Amino acid sequence: RSLPRFGANVMTSNPNPTPASATNSFELNDESLALLLEEVSAMAASGRSLVSGLAGLNDAALGRLGRAAEFVRVRVKHGQSPSVAMASLSLPYQTPIRIAMQIMAETGSTAAIHETVRLIRQREDQQQRTWLSAINPLLNVVVASVVVFFVLPWILVSIAESQPIASPFAPSVDQIVQTFVQNYLLAALVVIVILSCFAAWMQWGIRRSIRRAQPSRHLATFCRWLAIQIEIPNANIETARAIESAAEVAVSDTPALWRTVATNVRAGATSEQSLDFPPDTPAPIKECVVDLVTGKRDADLIARDLRKLSELHEERANRQQSWWLQNVPHWIAWILMIAIIIVLLRAAISPLLRAIGEFA
């Protein structure tokens, strides 16, 4: 009921040229962006226009958030649509912000805005937990490298110098560890090289696990956004357009396959074969879309099933993404511990073995 006031002052164009402050780019961090979107949602719910509401946020105490609000206000005041102006604040979330603003302007529902905020905070939390999880194996390698190149050389050299069993041969291992004992710079350089290689390997593994989880995460996002649109009361959003919007948010880089589905819906297709779903689309999602197109079931029931499917695929994506960091630290800890034990045992018994070999 508040949308007419919210959009009344923001959609008119202005013949005056847009100033530089309205054309320069301005990006917010994820948390500030989420806060600004929540404010925009509150403005719509209270019936305030976007321009006047953003003007109230232009406070120096708010820092970049206040400057971003003024940036959007100036753009909207000079004729740019609110959806495009808000979307310009973040390149990674440009598509969901734009579509959420359009849905809110057309239906009056702020559900898509709240979902965008949830999406932003969820991805930020996932990134933080992923990189924080990498600290444990990295610390294991740091400790192991220090032990191997700073502590073990002293132990091995001490054993060699004590000569518990005299040997006429100079073992090459003793010569190597003696080099590390006498040259701290070389030992530090080796440690740095090992840590750099390990960090690069961990980064590769993390990015690989994220890519592996993307298909399931895309399906989860698609189901959630489609459910949001079809459960808005009295919205009358076209089914084909709802599918297009959900696909654009879920796979903003390659939504063309789902656009084919939307085109087929507009052409009157009603069966699974005629809709031509993208490859690897799960059967339950196909069934929900077919039921939505044909009207066989109530929209609320379809939305409920889509939300359950979204939770299922989100959980699967989290498992796929966390597998690397849940298993690799344990493997590294065991491998390093076993390797150090082997080196210490070898240092302790190698003189005895050499003496037995010479005597034999």
Coordinates of N, CA and C in Angstrom, one line a residue, residues 51-166:
V51 N 13.7 9.3 -2.4 CA 14.6 10.5 -2.4 C 14.6 11.1 -1.0
S52 N 13.5 11.3 -0.4 CA 13.5 12.0 0.9 C 14.1 11.1 2.0
G53 N 13.8 9.8 1.8 CA 14.4 8.8 2.8 C 15.9 8.8 2.7
L54 N 16.4 8.8 1.5 CA 17.9 8.7 1.4 C 18.5 10.1 1.8
A55 N 17.8 11.2 1.7 CA 18.3 12.5 2.1 C 18.5 12.4 3.6
G56 N 17.6 11.7 4.4 CA 17.8 11.6 5.8 C 19.0 10.8 6.2
L57 N 19.6 10.0 5.3 CA 20.7 9.2 5.6 C 22.0 9.9 5.3
N58 N 22.0 11.1 4.7 CA 23.2 11.9 4.3 C 23.7 12.5 5.6
D59 N 24.4 11.7 6.4 CA 24.9 12.2 7.6 C 26.4 11.8 7.7
A60 N 27.2 12.7 8.0 CA 28.7 12.5 8.1 C 29.0 11.4 9.0
A61 N 28.2 11.2 10.1 CA 28.5 10.2 11.1 C 28.4 8.8 10.5
L62 N 27.6 8.6 9.4 CA 27.4 7.3 8.8 C 28.5 6.9 7.8
G63 N 29.4 7.8 7.6 CA 30.6 7.5 6.7 C 30.2 7.2 5.3
R64 N 30.7 6.0 4.8 CA 30.5 5.6 3.4 C 29.0 5.3 3.2
L65 N 28.3 4.8 4.2 CA 26.9 4.5 4.1 C 26.1 5.8 3.7
G66 N 26.4 6.9 4.4 CA 25.8 8.1 4.2 C 26.1 8.7 2.8
R67 N 27.4 8.6 2.4 CA 27.8 9.0 1.1 C 27.1 8.2 0.0
A68 N 27.0 6.9 0.2 CA 26.3 6.0 -0.8 C 24.8 6.4 -0.9
A69 N 24.2 6.7 0.2 CA 22.8 7.1 0.2 C 22.6 8.4 -0.7
E70 N 23.6 9.4 -0.5 CA 23.5 10.6 -1.2 C 23.8 10.3 -2.7
F71 N 24.7 9.4 -3.0 CA 25.0 9.1 -4.3 C 23.8 8.5 -5.1
V72 N 23.1 7.6 -4.4 CA 21.9 7.1 -5.0 C 20.8 8.1 -5.2
R73 N 20.6 9.0 -4.1 CA 19.6 10.0 -4.2 C 19.8 11.0 -5.3
V74 N 21.1 11.4 -5.6 CA 21.3 12.3 -6.7 C 21.0 11.6 -8.0
R75 N 21.4 10.3 -8.1 CA 21.2 9.6 -9.4 C 19.7 9.5 -9.7
V76 N 18.9 9.2 -8.6 CA 17.5 9.0 -8.8 C 16.8 10.4 -9.1
K77 N 17.3 11.4 -8.4 CA 16.7 12.7 -8.6 C 16.9 13.2 -10.0
H78 N 18.0 12.8 -10.7 CA 18.2 13.2 -12.0 C 17.7 12.2 -13.1
G79 N 16.8 11.4 -12.7 CA 16.1 10.6 -13.7 C 16.4 9.1 -13.8
Q80 N 17.5 8.6 -13.1 CA 17.8 7.2 -13.2 C 16.9 6.4 -12.3
S81 N 16.5 5.2 -12.8 CA 15.6 4.4 -12.0 C 16.2 3.9 -10.7
P82 N 15.4 3.8 -9.6 CA 16.0 3.4 -8.3 C 16.7 2.0 -8.4
S83 N 16.1 1.1 -9.2 CA 16.8 -0.2 -9.3 C 18.2 -0.2 -9.8
V84 N 18.4 0.6 -10.9 CA 19.7 0.8 -11.5 C 20.6 1.5 -10.6
A85 N 20.1 2.6 -9.9 CA 20.9 3.4 -9.0 C 21.4 2.6 -7.8
M86 N 20.5 1.8 -7.2 CA 21.0 1.0 -6.1 C 21.9 -0.2 -6.5
A87 N 21.6 -0.7 -7.7 CA 22.5 -1.9 -8.2 C 23.9 -1.4 -8.5
S88 N 24.1 -0.1 -8.8 CA 25.4 0.4 -9.1 C 26.3 0.4 -7.9
L89 N 25.8 0.2 -6.7 CA 26.6 0.3 -5.5 C 27.4 -1.0 -5.3
S90 N 27.1 -2.1 -6.1 CA 27.8 -3.3 -5.9 C 27.8 -4.1 -7.1
L91 N 29.0 -4.4 -7.7 CA 29.1 -5.2 -8.9 C 28.7 -6.7 -8.6
P92 N 29.2 -7.3 -7.5 CA 28.9 -8.7 -7.3 C 27.4 -8.9 -7.1
Y93 N 26.7 -8.0 -6.5 CA 25.2 -8.2 -6.2 C 24.4 -7.3 -7.1
Q94 N 24.9 -6.8 -8.2 CA 24.2 -5.9 -9.0 C 22.8 -6.5 -9.5
T95 N 22.9 -7.7 -10.0 CA 21.6 -8.4 -10.5 C 20.6 -8.6 -9.4
P96 N 20.9 -9.2 -8.3 CA 19.8 -9.4 -7.3 C 19.2 -8.1 -6.8
I97 N 20.1 -7.1 -6.6 CA 19.6 -5.8 -6.1 C 18.6 -5.1 -7.1
R98 N 19.0 -5.2 -8.4 CA 18.2 -4.6 -9.4 C 16.8 -5.3 -9.5
I99 N 16.8 -6.6 -9.5 CA 15.6 -7.3 -9.6 C 14.7 -7.2 -8.4
A100 N 15.4 -7.2 -7.2 CA 14.6 -7.0 -6.0 C 14.0 -5.6 -5.9
M101 N 14.6 -4.6 -6.4 CA 14.1 -3.2 -6.4 C 12.9 -3.2 -7.4
Q102 N 13.0 -3.9 -8.5 CA 11.9 -3.9 -9.5 C 10.7 -4.6 -8.9
I103 N 10.9 -5.7 -8.3 CA 9.8 -6.5 -7.7 C 9.1 -5.6 -6.6
M104 N 9.9 -4.9 -5.8 CA 9.3 -4.1 -4.8 C 8.5 -2.9 -5.4
A105 N 9.1 -2.3 -6.4 CA 8.4 -1.2 -7.0 C 7.1 -1.6 -7.7
E106 N 7.0 -2.9 -8.2 CA 5.8 -3.3 -8.9 C 4.8 -4.0 -8.0
T107 N 5.2 -4.6 -7.0 CA 4.3 -5.4 -6.1 C 4.1 -4.8 -4.8
G108 N 5.0 -4.0 -4.3 CA 4.9 -3.5 -2.9 C 5.5 -4.4 -1.9
S109 N 5.9 -5.6 -2.3 CA 6.5 -6.5 -1.3 C 8.0 -6.3 -1.2
T110 N 8.4 -6.3 0.1 CA 9.9 -6.2 0.4 C 10.6 -7.5 0.6
A111 N 9.9 -8.6 0.3 CA 10.4 -9.9 0.5 C 11.7 -10.1 -0.3
A112 N 11.7 -9.6 -1.6 CA 12.9 -9.8 -2.4 C 14.1 -9.0 -1.9
I113 N 13.8 -7.8 -1.3 CA 14.9 -7.0 -0.6 C 15.5 -7.8 0.5
H114 N 14.6 -8.3 1.4 CA 15.1 -9.1 2.5 C 15.9 -10.3 2.1
E115 N 15.5 -10.9 1.0 CA 16.2 -12.1 0.5 C 17.6 -11.7 0.0
T116 N 17.6 -10.5 -0.7 CA 18.9 -10.0 -1.1 C 19.9 -9.8 0.0
V117 N 19.3 -9.2 1.1 CA 20.2 -8.9 2.3 C 20.6 -10.3 2.9
R118 N 19.7 -11.2 2.9 CA 20.1 -12.6 3.4 C 21.2 -13.2 2.6
L119 N 21.1 -13.0 1.3 CA 22.1 -13.6 0.3 C 23.4 -12.9 0.5
I120 N 23.4 -11.6 0.7 CA 24.7 -10.9 0.9 C 25.4 -11.4 2.2
R121 N 24.6 -11.4 3.2 CA 25.2 -11.8 4.5 C 25.6 -13.3 4.6
Q122 N 24.8 -14.1 3.9 CA 25.2 -15.5 3.9 C 26.5 -15.7 3.1
R123 N 26.7 -15.1 2.0 CA 27.9 -15.3 1.2 C 29.1 -14.7 1.9
E124 N 28.9 -13.5 2.6 CA 30.0 -12.9 3.4 C 30.4 -13.9 4.5
D125 N 29.4 -14.5 5.2 CA 29.7 -15.4 6.3 C 30.4 -16.6 5.7
Q126 N 30.0 -17.1 4.6 CA 30.6 -18.3 4.0 C 32.1 -18.0 3.6
Q127 N 32.3 -16.9 3.1 CA 33.7 -16.5 2.7 C 34.6 -16.4 3.9
Q128 N 34.1 -15.8 5.0 CA 34.8 -15.6 6.2 C 35.2 -17.0 6.8
R129 N 34.1 -17.8 6.9 CA 34.4 -19.2 7.5 C 35.3 -20.0 6.7
T130 N 35.3 -19.8 5.4 CA 36.1 -20.6 4.5 C 37.6 -20.2 4.7
W131 N 37.9 -18.9 4.7 CA 39.3 -18.5 4.8 C 39.8 -18.7 6.2
L132 N 38.9 -18.5 7.2 CA 39.3 -18.8 8.6 C 39.6 -20.2 8.8
S133 N 38.9 -21.1 8.1 CA 39.2 -22.5 8.3 C 40.6 -22.9 7.7
A134 N 41.1 -22.1 6.8 CA 42.4 -22.3 6.2 C 43.6 -22.0 7.2
I135 N 43.2 -21.3 8.3 CA 44.3 -20.9 9.3 C 44.9 -22.2 9.9
N136 N 44.0 -23.1 10.3 CA 44.5 -24.3 11.0 C 45.6 -25.1 10.2
P137 N 45.3 -25.5 9.0 CA 46.4 -26.2 8.3 C 47.6 -25.3 8.0
L138 N 47.4 -24.0 7.8 CA 48.6 -23.1 7.6 C 49.4 -23.1 8.8
L139 N 48.8 -23.0 10.0 CA 49.6 -23.0 11.3 C 50.4 -24.3 11.4
N140 N 49.7 -25.4 11.0 CA 50.4 -26.7 11.1 C 51.7 -26.8 10.3
V141 N 51.6 -26.2 9.1 CA 52.7 -26.2 8.2 C 53.8 -25.2 8.8
V142 N 53.4 -24.1 9.3 CA 54.4 -23.2 9.9 C 55.1 -23.9 11.0
V143 N 54.4 -24.5 12.0 CA 55.1 -25.2 13.1 C 56.0 -26.3 12.5
A144 N 55.5 -27.1 11.6 CA 56.3 -28.2 11.1 C 57.5 -27.7 10.3
S145 N 57.4 -26.6 9.6 CA 58.5 -26.1 8.9 C 59.6 -25.5 9.8
V146 N 59.2 -24.9 10.9 CA 60.1 -24.4 11.9 C 60.8 -25.5 12.6
V147 N 60.1 -26.6 12.9 CA 60.7 -27.8 13.5 C 61.7 -28.4 12.6
V148 N 61.3 -28.6 11.3 CA 62.1 -29.3 10.4 C 63.4 -28.6 10.1
F149 N 63.3 -27.3 9.9 CA 64.5 -26.5 9.4 C 65.2 -25.7 10.5
F150 N 64.7 -25.7 11.7 CA 65.4 -24.9 12.7 C 65.7 -25.8 13.9
V151 N 64.7 -26.7 14.3 CA 64.9 -27.5 15.5 C 65.6 -28.9 15.1
L152 N 65.1 -29.6 14.2 CA 65.6 -30.9 13.8 C 67.1 -30.8 13.4
P153 N 67.5 -29.8 12.6 CA 69.0 -29.7 12.3 C 69.9 -29.7 13.5
W154 N 69.5 -29.0 14.5 CA 70.3 -29.0 15.8 C 70.3 -30.3 16.4
I155 N 69.2 -31.0 16.4 CA 69.1 -32.4 17.0 C 70.0 -33.3 16.2
L156 N 69.9 -33.3 14.9 CA 70.7 -34.2 14.1 C 72.2 -33.9 14.1
V157 N 72.5 -32.6 14.2 CA 73.9 -32.3 14.3 C 74.5 -32.7 15.6
S158 N 73.7 -32.6 16.7 CA 74.1 -33.0 18.0 C 74.4 -34.5 18.1
I159 N 73.5 -35.2 17.4 CA 73.7 -36.7 17.4 C 74.9 -37.0 16.6
A160 N 75.1 -36.4 15.5 CA 76.3 -36.7 14.6 C 77.6 -36.3 15.4
E161 N 77.6 -35.2 16.1 CA 78.8 -34.7 16.8 C 79.1 -35.6 18.0
S162 N 78.1 -36.1 18.6 CA 78.4 -37.0 19.8 C 79.0 -38.3 19.4
Q163 N 78.7 -38.7 18.1 CA 79.3 -40.0 17.5 C 79.1 -41.1 18.5
P164 N 77.8 -41.5 18.8 CA 77.6 -42.6 19.7 C 78.2 -43.9 19.2
I165 N 78.2 -44.0 17.8 CA 78.9 -45.2 17.2 C 79.8 -44.6 16.1
A166 N 81.0 -44.6 16.2 CA 81.9 -44.0 15.2 C 81.7 -44.6 13.8

